[in-house]
């Protein structure tokens, strides 16, 4: 209950999204007015079929996609209303992790991780890779934390998929973000690596007391690691509750008719530790 | 017996280049008709051309052996051509960066993109010699006009190549760096430059080589370099010196091509 | 579980991490500086030796504006007079390319290692490639004007002389990459060398030959627009004359016409090549 006490002490939610909508120039209505509130550090999974607007939603929060209407309040500040300079400052406080890792492949691991601090150094310093000593120390510590100690001078294109995603996570955490956005971070990884990455993200959310929003296709992974699940359909939220209350009926509502109790979905072996952690958010 | 059971055709013709004999006939008819038309429209002074054949022999005789006795003149002209090529490549590279960014559809705003593309299309159309004659009119005879000519066409060529590389790069890293709150300049240097740098260096070396080739021509309209010396030697019927210059140009261009291939292979 | 209860600061690492990191080692750094220094020296040498009169640049923009004002508006009444030279320009490019193909094929077989007779013939073939390619079309124009006198014949020869090397080089490369199995199969039937070339090799290199020829043709249209500068026929002669007489509005009409034929031929060449492959 510690988290709830903490939440009660806060004057305002960490993140509040109000009526967020996006219509693409092609006329496609991707988001039709989305409202969510995140009032404590938790891992929020967004599920839904392809084209439900998950990716647009997450990109509208840091305005990589410009929303058509609505407000995004991060610690009370409306990101949608910011000018370019203000937006850059706001983006520094939002870490983002991508499906294809999006590392700059010809640069070394260290250069990629340090690029998370670009918002805090000038152009010339960035060109000469002159970052403050505390940033470099933090980068080494983060690489150690994500399990890549000693990899700092490897080139990014020499790493495996899981390692690249760890670099991507370290880059996002270098920003010391107030919010983490993860866009399908496990979709290009094998099942085992996916679990490792999800466990890492979950631990980091707890350690750093940073809320995270994660787009994810894999319902089993979402159930196992997220605290809260949001279901999207046709650009609208159709489900929003704690992970444990995601029922077959709710899944049908999100994805449409399908036999959700088929063994394929249920049979995946969830490690004992992970299952315990999954229940943590609800039971403790 | 066999002939009775099945009668095989006794004639077979290979399928030609053009599919059927009719199309082959049509092709050669078109070629002949074109030759007839073009040769009749071109006013060719047959007598003068026929006189040229023995003349070619005399010129060739006077070209051999090549006369390298005025080597200092040759050397000065060559050095000037090389200087023009190097300076033009560097200047062109500097101007090609803003042009390339402006002409990349994924980085530049639409109106700027269209303007830059139009500039590239028009600039690329005109032969270096045409551009050179304009710079000669603006800046007078001499290497400056040549330098500006090659700098101009290099900027356009390099800018076009750079724009294409930028358009073909992966968008993911750019999005990721933008998402960290980096400025446009930082995003450019952290996400765009690493992706296009090696290819751009290769194109730059190639352009140095082709500037070396072009620098031998623009002298013909007075824009400096060995071309000016060569043109003068031809107008004075100084054929043995001309052949020395031609051989030197051929050697330098061949060396330049070898160097450019070698240097580009070393880039990874 | 423990992480939830600990304040964020409590997770500070027990280990200490380095706070210095350099992208490049000192040696790499020196190499970088040497490269930069070398380029700067080359630039300085080039620019200083060229004796640039910087004062010229001071009023360059005024001169440019002046030039544009003299050019505008284009003198369209001049257009009928340039139609014939424009056609001549296209003829020079086309006939030159046609002659070049005829000569390029034997030269290519001579310059390809797997079809040449011996080291000596290979060297001759290579020497022809280098000589043809390293001398610019316009310079070839000078040579042929000296031989045949001014006129389109010199232009056609110049275009052909430069294009032979261009086409033959690419075709020779294609010959060297030909599928050896097909060649062996034809050889094993007891065919003569020329039959082998015709039956086994020619069909394989034909797409390259046609593609290269069409590509070279559109380059040649651009090249023949300036051959007139050295008297080798085509529209260049009129352009040179107009500029020398300071008839700028007339020169603009010619430039627009050249822009038109070069862009059209480039598009045509790209279209035909895309249909072939």
XYZ file of N, CA and C in Angstrom, chain B residues 17 31 34-35 37-39 41-44 48-49 52-53 55-56 59 63 79-80 82-84 86-87 90 121-122 124-130 133-134 137-139 143-144 147-148 213-214 216-217 220-221 230-231 234 239 246-247 249-250 253-254 257, chain C residues 39 42-43 45-47 49-50 52-53 56-57 60 63-64 67 71 84 87-88 90-91 94-95 98 130 133-136 138-139 142-143 146-149 152-153 156 162 169 206 222-223 225-226 229-230 239-240 243-244 246 248 255 258-259 262-263 266:
372
model
N 17.396 -11.318 -82.171
C 17.369 -10.326 -81.107
C 15.995 -9.705 -80.962
N 16.991 1.993 -88.790
C 18.377 2.451 -88.700
C 18.804 3.078 -90.030
N 17.106 6.358 -90.601
C 17.681 7.403 -89.760
C 19.002 7.872 -90.345
N 19.845 6.908 -90.774
C 21.145 7.282 -91.337
C 20.954 8.177 -92.555
N 18.378 10.057 -93.338
C 17.855 11.371 -92.955
C 18.954 12.228 -92.332
N 19.672 11.656 -91.338
C 20.635 12.469 -90.599
C 21.781 12.902 -91.505
N 22.274 11.974 -92.343
C 23.405 12.352 -93.178
C 23.001 13.383 -94.230
N 20.652 15.758 -93.683
C 20.447 17.061 -93.025
C 21.759 17.701 -92.608
N 22.707 16.884 -92.156
C 23.992 17.451 -91.753
C 24.685 17.958 -93.019
N 25.066 19.233 -93.015
C 25.771 19.678 -94.215
C 27.247 19.316 -94.088
N 27.568 18.190 -94.694
C 28.925 17.676 -94.601
C 29.690 18.047 -95.863
N 36.218 18.228 -97.977
C 37.064 18.589 -96.847
C 37.336 17.357 -95.972
N 36.286 16.537 -95.798
C 36.436 15.341 -94.966
C 37.408 14.365 -95.615
N 40.742 15.237 -95.190
C 41.174 15.044 -93.804
C 41.929 13.752 -93.600
N 41.621 12.730 -94.420
C 42.250 11.437 -94.174
C 43.775 11.482 -94.342
N 45.448 14.133 -94.224
C 45.839 15.136 -93.243
C 46.019 14.497 -91.863
N 45.119 13.564 -91.543
C 45.221 12.866 -90.259
C 46.583 12.200 -90.151
N 49.242 14.817 -89.452
C 49.167 15.277 -88.061
C 49.758 14.227 -87.144
N 52.824 14.414 -84.607
C 52.605 14.196 -83.165
C 53.664 13.263 -82.587
N 49.836 21.553 -62.947
C 49.706 21.928 -61.533
C 48.454 22.780 -61.351
N 48.228 23.701 -62.303
C 47.056 24.567 -62.175
C 45.770 23.736 -62.245
N 45.415 20.617 -61.377
C 45.269 19.858 -60.136
C 44.792 20.773 -59.013
N 45.365 21.986 -58.971
C 44.942 22.934 -57.935
C 43.468 23.286 -58.079
N 43.078 23.530 -59.320
C 41.656 23.840 -59.549
C 40.793 22.689 -59.059
N 41.417 20.312 -56.781
C 41.386 20.143 -55.320
C 40.538 21.248 -54.679
N 40.849 22.499 -55.043
C 40.120 23.614 -54.421
C 38.629 23.519 -54.731
N 36.919 20.836 -52.570
C 36.695 21.248 -51.182
C 35.555 22.274 -51.113
N 18.325 19.994 -60.754
C 17.995 19.519 -62.099
C 18.548 20.476 -63.156
N 18.312 21.781 -62.957
C 18.770 22.746 -63.952
C 20.297 22.783 -63.989
N 22.490 20.525 -63.207
C 23.113 19.315 -63.728
C 23.038 19.231 -65.259
N 22.027 19.914 -65.812
C 21.802 19.798 -67.245
C 22.943 20.384 -68.051
N 23.508 21.506 -67.534
C 24.459 22.225 -68.364
C 25.857 21.665 -68.212
N 26.478 21.481 -69.342
C 27.842 20.991 -69.389
C 28.771 21.971 -68.670
N 29.817 21.425 -68.052
C 30.774 22.268 -67.332
C 31.297 23.417 -68.209
N 31.488 23.133 -69.493
C 32.045 24.160 -70.371
C 31.087 25.351 -70.495
N 29.776 25.068 -70.511
C 28.800 26.167 -70.576
C 28.854 27.005 -69.302
N 31.932 29.201 -69.267
C 31.958 30.404 -70.099
C 31.238 31.550 -69.385
N 30.225 31.202 -68.584
C 29.562 32.257 -67.811
C 30.471 32.814 -66.736
N 32.916 35.113 -68.228
C 32.351 36.437 -68.483
C 32.258 37.252 -67.192
N 31.965 36.575 -66.074
C 31.793 37.302 -64.811
C 33.138 37.654 -64.180
N 34.112 36.737 -64.227
C 35.344 36.929 -63.467
C 36.575 37.071 -64.351
N 42.178 30.951 -63.858
C 41.794 29.794 -63.048
C 40.610 30.037 -62.117
N 40.358 31.313 -61.751
C 39.258 31.564 -60.824
C 37.938 31.094 -61.438
N 37.862 27.365 -61.231
C 37.593 26.938 -59.854
C 36.111 27.049 -59.540
N 35.522 28.213 -59.888
C 34.110 28.418 -59.572
C 33.223 27.453 -60.354
N 39.462 15.265 -64.253
C 39.181 15.113 -65.681
C 38.627 16.405 -66.263
N 37.633 16.961 -65.574
C 36.982 18.146 -66.118
C 37.919 19.341 -66.160
N 40.733 19.533 -67.141
C 41.538 19.591 -68.360
C 40.762 20.178 -69.533
N 39.438 20.293 -69.395
C 38.622 20.761 -70.523
C 38.283 22.230 -70.455
N 39.573 25.326 -72.299
C 39.294 25.609 -73.698
C 38.513 26.906 -73.867
N 37.667 27.261 -72.888
C 36.994 28.559 -72.961
C 37.706 29.591 -72.094
N 46.661 23.378 -74.030
C 46.370 22.421 -75.100
C 45.673 23.113 -76.268
N 44.663 23.903 -75.929
C 43.907 24.614 -76.955
C 44.840 25.512 -77.765
N 46.975 23.592 -80.217
C 46.248 23.151 -81.403
C 46.074 24.301 -82.385
N 51.619 20.359 -83.055
C 51.048 19.043 -82.735
C 51.938 18.163 -81.872
N 48.536 15.675 -74.363
C 47.499 14.638 -74.340
C 47.967 13.415 -73.558
N 49.206 13.013 -73.795
C 49.725 11.840 -73.083
C 49.777 12.107 -71.577
N 47.914 14.221 -69.884
C 46.549 14.213 -69.358
C 46.071 12.775 -69.179
N 46.300 11.946 -70.208
C 45.854 10.562 -70.118
C 46.486 9.873 -68.921
N 44.923 11.286 -65.656
C 43.549 10.830 -65.455
C 43.527 9.351 -65.070
N 44.387 8.562 -65.739
C 44.443 7.141 -65.392
C 44.907 6.968 -63.950
N 42.105 7.899 -61.605
C 41.073 6.865 -61.512
C 41.548 5.713 -60.627
N 44.539 18.000 -45.505
C 43.509 18.589 -46.369
C 43.635 20.111 -46.372
N 46.543 21.077 -48.537
C 46.208 20.943 -49.955
C 45.338 22.106 -50.397
N 44.356 22.446 -49.550
C 43.464 23.559 -49.888
C 44.254 24.856 -49.977
N 47.475 25.311 -50.495
C 48.361 25.309 -51.674
C 47.560 25.627 -52.928
N 46.423 24.965 -53.071
C 45.622 25.139 -54.280
C 45.165 26.577 -54.429
N 44.613 27.112 -53.326
C 44.022 28.443 -53.429
C 45.091 29.508 -53.606
N 48.115 29.267 -54.873
C 48.810 29.243 -56.158
C 47.927 29.735 -57.291
N 46.630 29.778 -57.075
C 45.735 30.177 -58.154
C 45.674 31.683 -58.340
N 44.123 34.154 -56.757
C 42.742 34.613 -56.870
C 42.662 36.103 -56.558
N 42.051 36.820 -57.464
C 41.839 38.258 -57.257
C 40.546 38.416 -56.477
N 37.507 40.664 -57.285
C 36.476 40.287 -58.249
C 35.180 39.877 -57.561
N 35.353 39.265 -56.377
C 34.171 38.723 -55.711
C 33.292 39.824 -55.142
N 30.667 40.691 -57.586
C 30.181 39.561 -58.379
C 28.664 39.518 -58.399
N 27.282 42.010 -60.782
C 27.469 41.567 -62.158
C 26.467 40.486 -62.518
N 26.227 39.595 -61.553
C 25.293 38.506 -61.819
C 23.897 39.073 -62.064
N 23.752 40.591 -65.381
C 23.667 39.559 -66.419
C 22.238 39.064 -66.584
N 19.670 39.245 -69.775
C 19.157 38.020 -70.385
C 17.642 38.053 -70.514
N 17.459 23.877 -86.467
C 18.378 23.070 -87.262
C 19.635 22.682 -86.451
N 18.802 19.912 -84.006
C 18.708 18.594 -84.636
C 20.107 18.069 -84.929
N 20.983 18.974 -85.380
C 22.353 18.567 -85.666
C 23.032 18.032 -84.402
N 21.605 16.576 -81.855
C 21.102 15.219 -81.587
C 21.716 14.209 -82.556
N 21.873 14.615 -83.816
C 22.480 13.712 -84.799
C 23.914 13.372 -84.404
N 23.780 10.860 -81.673
C 23.272 9.544 -82.081
C 24.254 8.825 -83.005
N 24.724 9.537 -84.042
C 25.644 8.889 -84.986
C 26.945 8.515 -84.279
N 26.381 5.422 -82.362
C 26.262 4.246 -83.229
C 27.636 3.760 -83.679
N 42.094 3.076 -71.984
C 42.590 4.204 -71.192
C 42.678 5.452 -72.049
N 39.169 6.828 -72.877
C 38.400 7.326 -71.744
C 39.002 8.548 -71.096
N 40.363 8.638 -71.127
C 40.957 9.701 -70.324
C 40.999 11.019 -71.073
N 40.663 11.023 -72.350
C 40.614 12.293 -73.071
C 39.151 12.675 -73.251
N 38.837 13.872 -72.795
C 37.457 14.345 -72.786
C 36.916 14.534 -74.204
N 35.415 16.949 -75.524
C 35.710 18.256 -76.109
C 37.144 18.286 -76.646
N 38.054 17.640 -75.908
C 39.442 17.604 -76.377
C 39.553 16.728 -77.630
N 38.769 18.923 -80.412
C 39.908 19.710 -80.894
C 40.725 18.910 -81.900
N 41.008 17.640 -81.538
C 41.837 16.791 -82.398
C 41.170 16.601 -83.754
N 41.060 19.573 -86.055
C 42.343 19.748 -86.720
C 42.437 18.836 -87.938
N 41.833 17.650 -87.844
C 41.933 16.700 -88.955
C 40.915 17.005 -90.052
N 39.631 17.041 -89.672
C 38.569 17.131 -90.681
C 38.079 18.555 -90.917
N 38.628 19.498 -90.202
C 38.112 20.848 -90.312
C 36.839 20.982 -89.502
N 30.180 19.085 -88.309
C 29.625 17.974 -87.518
C 30.424 16.677 -87.615
N 31.176 16.456 -88.711
C 31.936 15.218 -88.826
C 32.943 15.106 -87.680
N 31.036 14.169 -84.577
C 30.641 12.756 -84.536
C 31.839 11.899 -84.157
N 35.367 9.099 -77.713
C 35.252 9.048 -76.257
C 34.356 7.889 -75.816
N 34.636 -0.533 -71.880
C 35.074 -0.877 -70.528
C 33.982 -1.651 -69.800
N 24.471 -8.953 -73.952
C 23.641 -8.045 -74.740
C 22.904 -6.988 -73.895
N 24.361 15.673 -73.947
C 24.868 16.782 -73.137
C 26.242 17.222 -73.648
N 27.094 16.259 -73.974
C 28.443 16.587 -74.450
C 28.382 17.338 -75.777
N 26.290 19.289 -76.840
C 25.798 20.670 -76.752
C 26.957 21.660 -76.655
N 28.170 21.195 -76.303
C 29.290 22.134 -76.187
C 30.354 21.905 -77.251
N 31.808 24.732 -79.325
C 32.775 25.682 -78.782
C 34.133 25.524 -79.444
N 34.468 24.291 -79.849
C 35.745 24.086 -80.528
C 35.523 23.891 -82.033
N 25.730 29.192 -79.401
C 25.789 29.671 -78.023
C 27.067 30.476 -77.814
N 28.181 29.932 -78.293
C 29.466 30.599 -78.141
C 29.430 31.954 -78.838
N 27.233 34.480 -76.946
C 27.863 35.003 -75.732
C 28.976 35.977 -76.101
N 29.743 35.634 -77.115
C 30.830 36.534 -77.512
C 30.321 37.856 -78.059
N 27.742 39.243 -76.831
C 26.952 39.770 -75.700
C 25.467 39.781 -76.010
N 22.825 38.361 -74.916
C 22.462 37.501 -73.786
C 21.049 36.936 -73.891
N 20.031 28.344 -74.117
C 20.175 27.586 -72.865
C 18.882 26.841 -72.538
N 18.645 23.872 -74.765
C 19.545 22.784 -74.338
C 18.957 22.075 -73.121
N 18.463 22.886 -72.169
C 17.818 22.300 -70.983
C 16.731 21.322 -71.410
N 18.237 18.071 -73.187
C 18.997 17.220 -72.266
C 18.051 16.505 -71.302
N 17.069 17.250 -70.770
C 16.147 16.619 -69.818
C 15.307 15.554 -70.518
N 17.433 12.524 -71.222
C 17.738 11.805 -69.991
C 16.533 10.960 -69.559
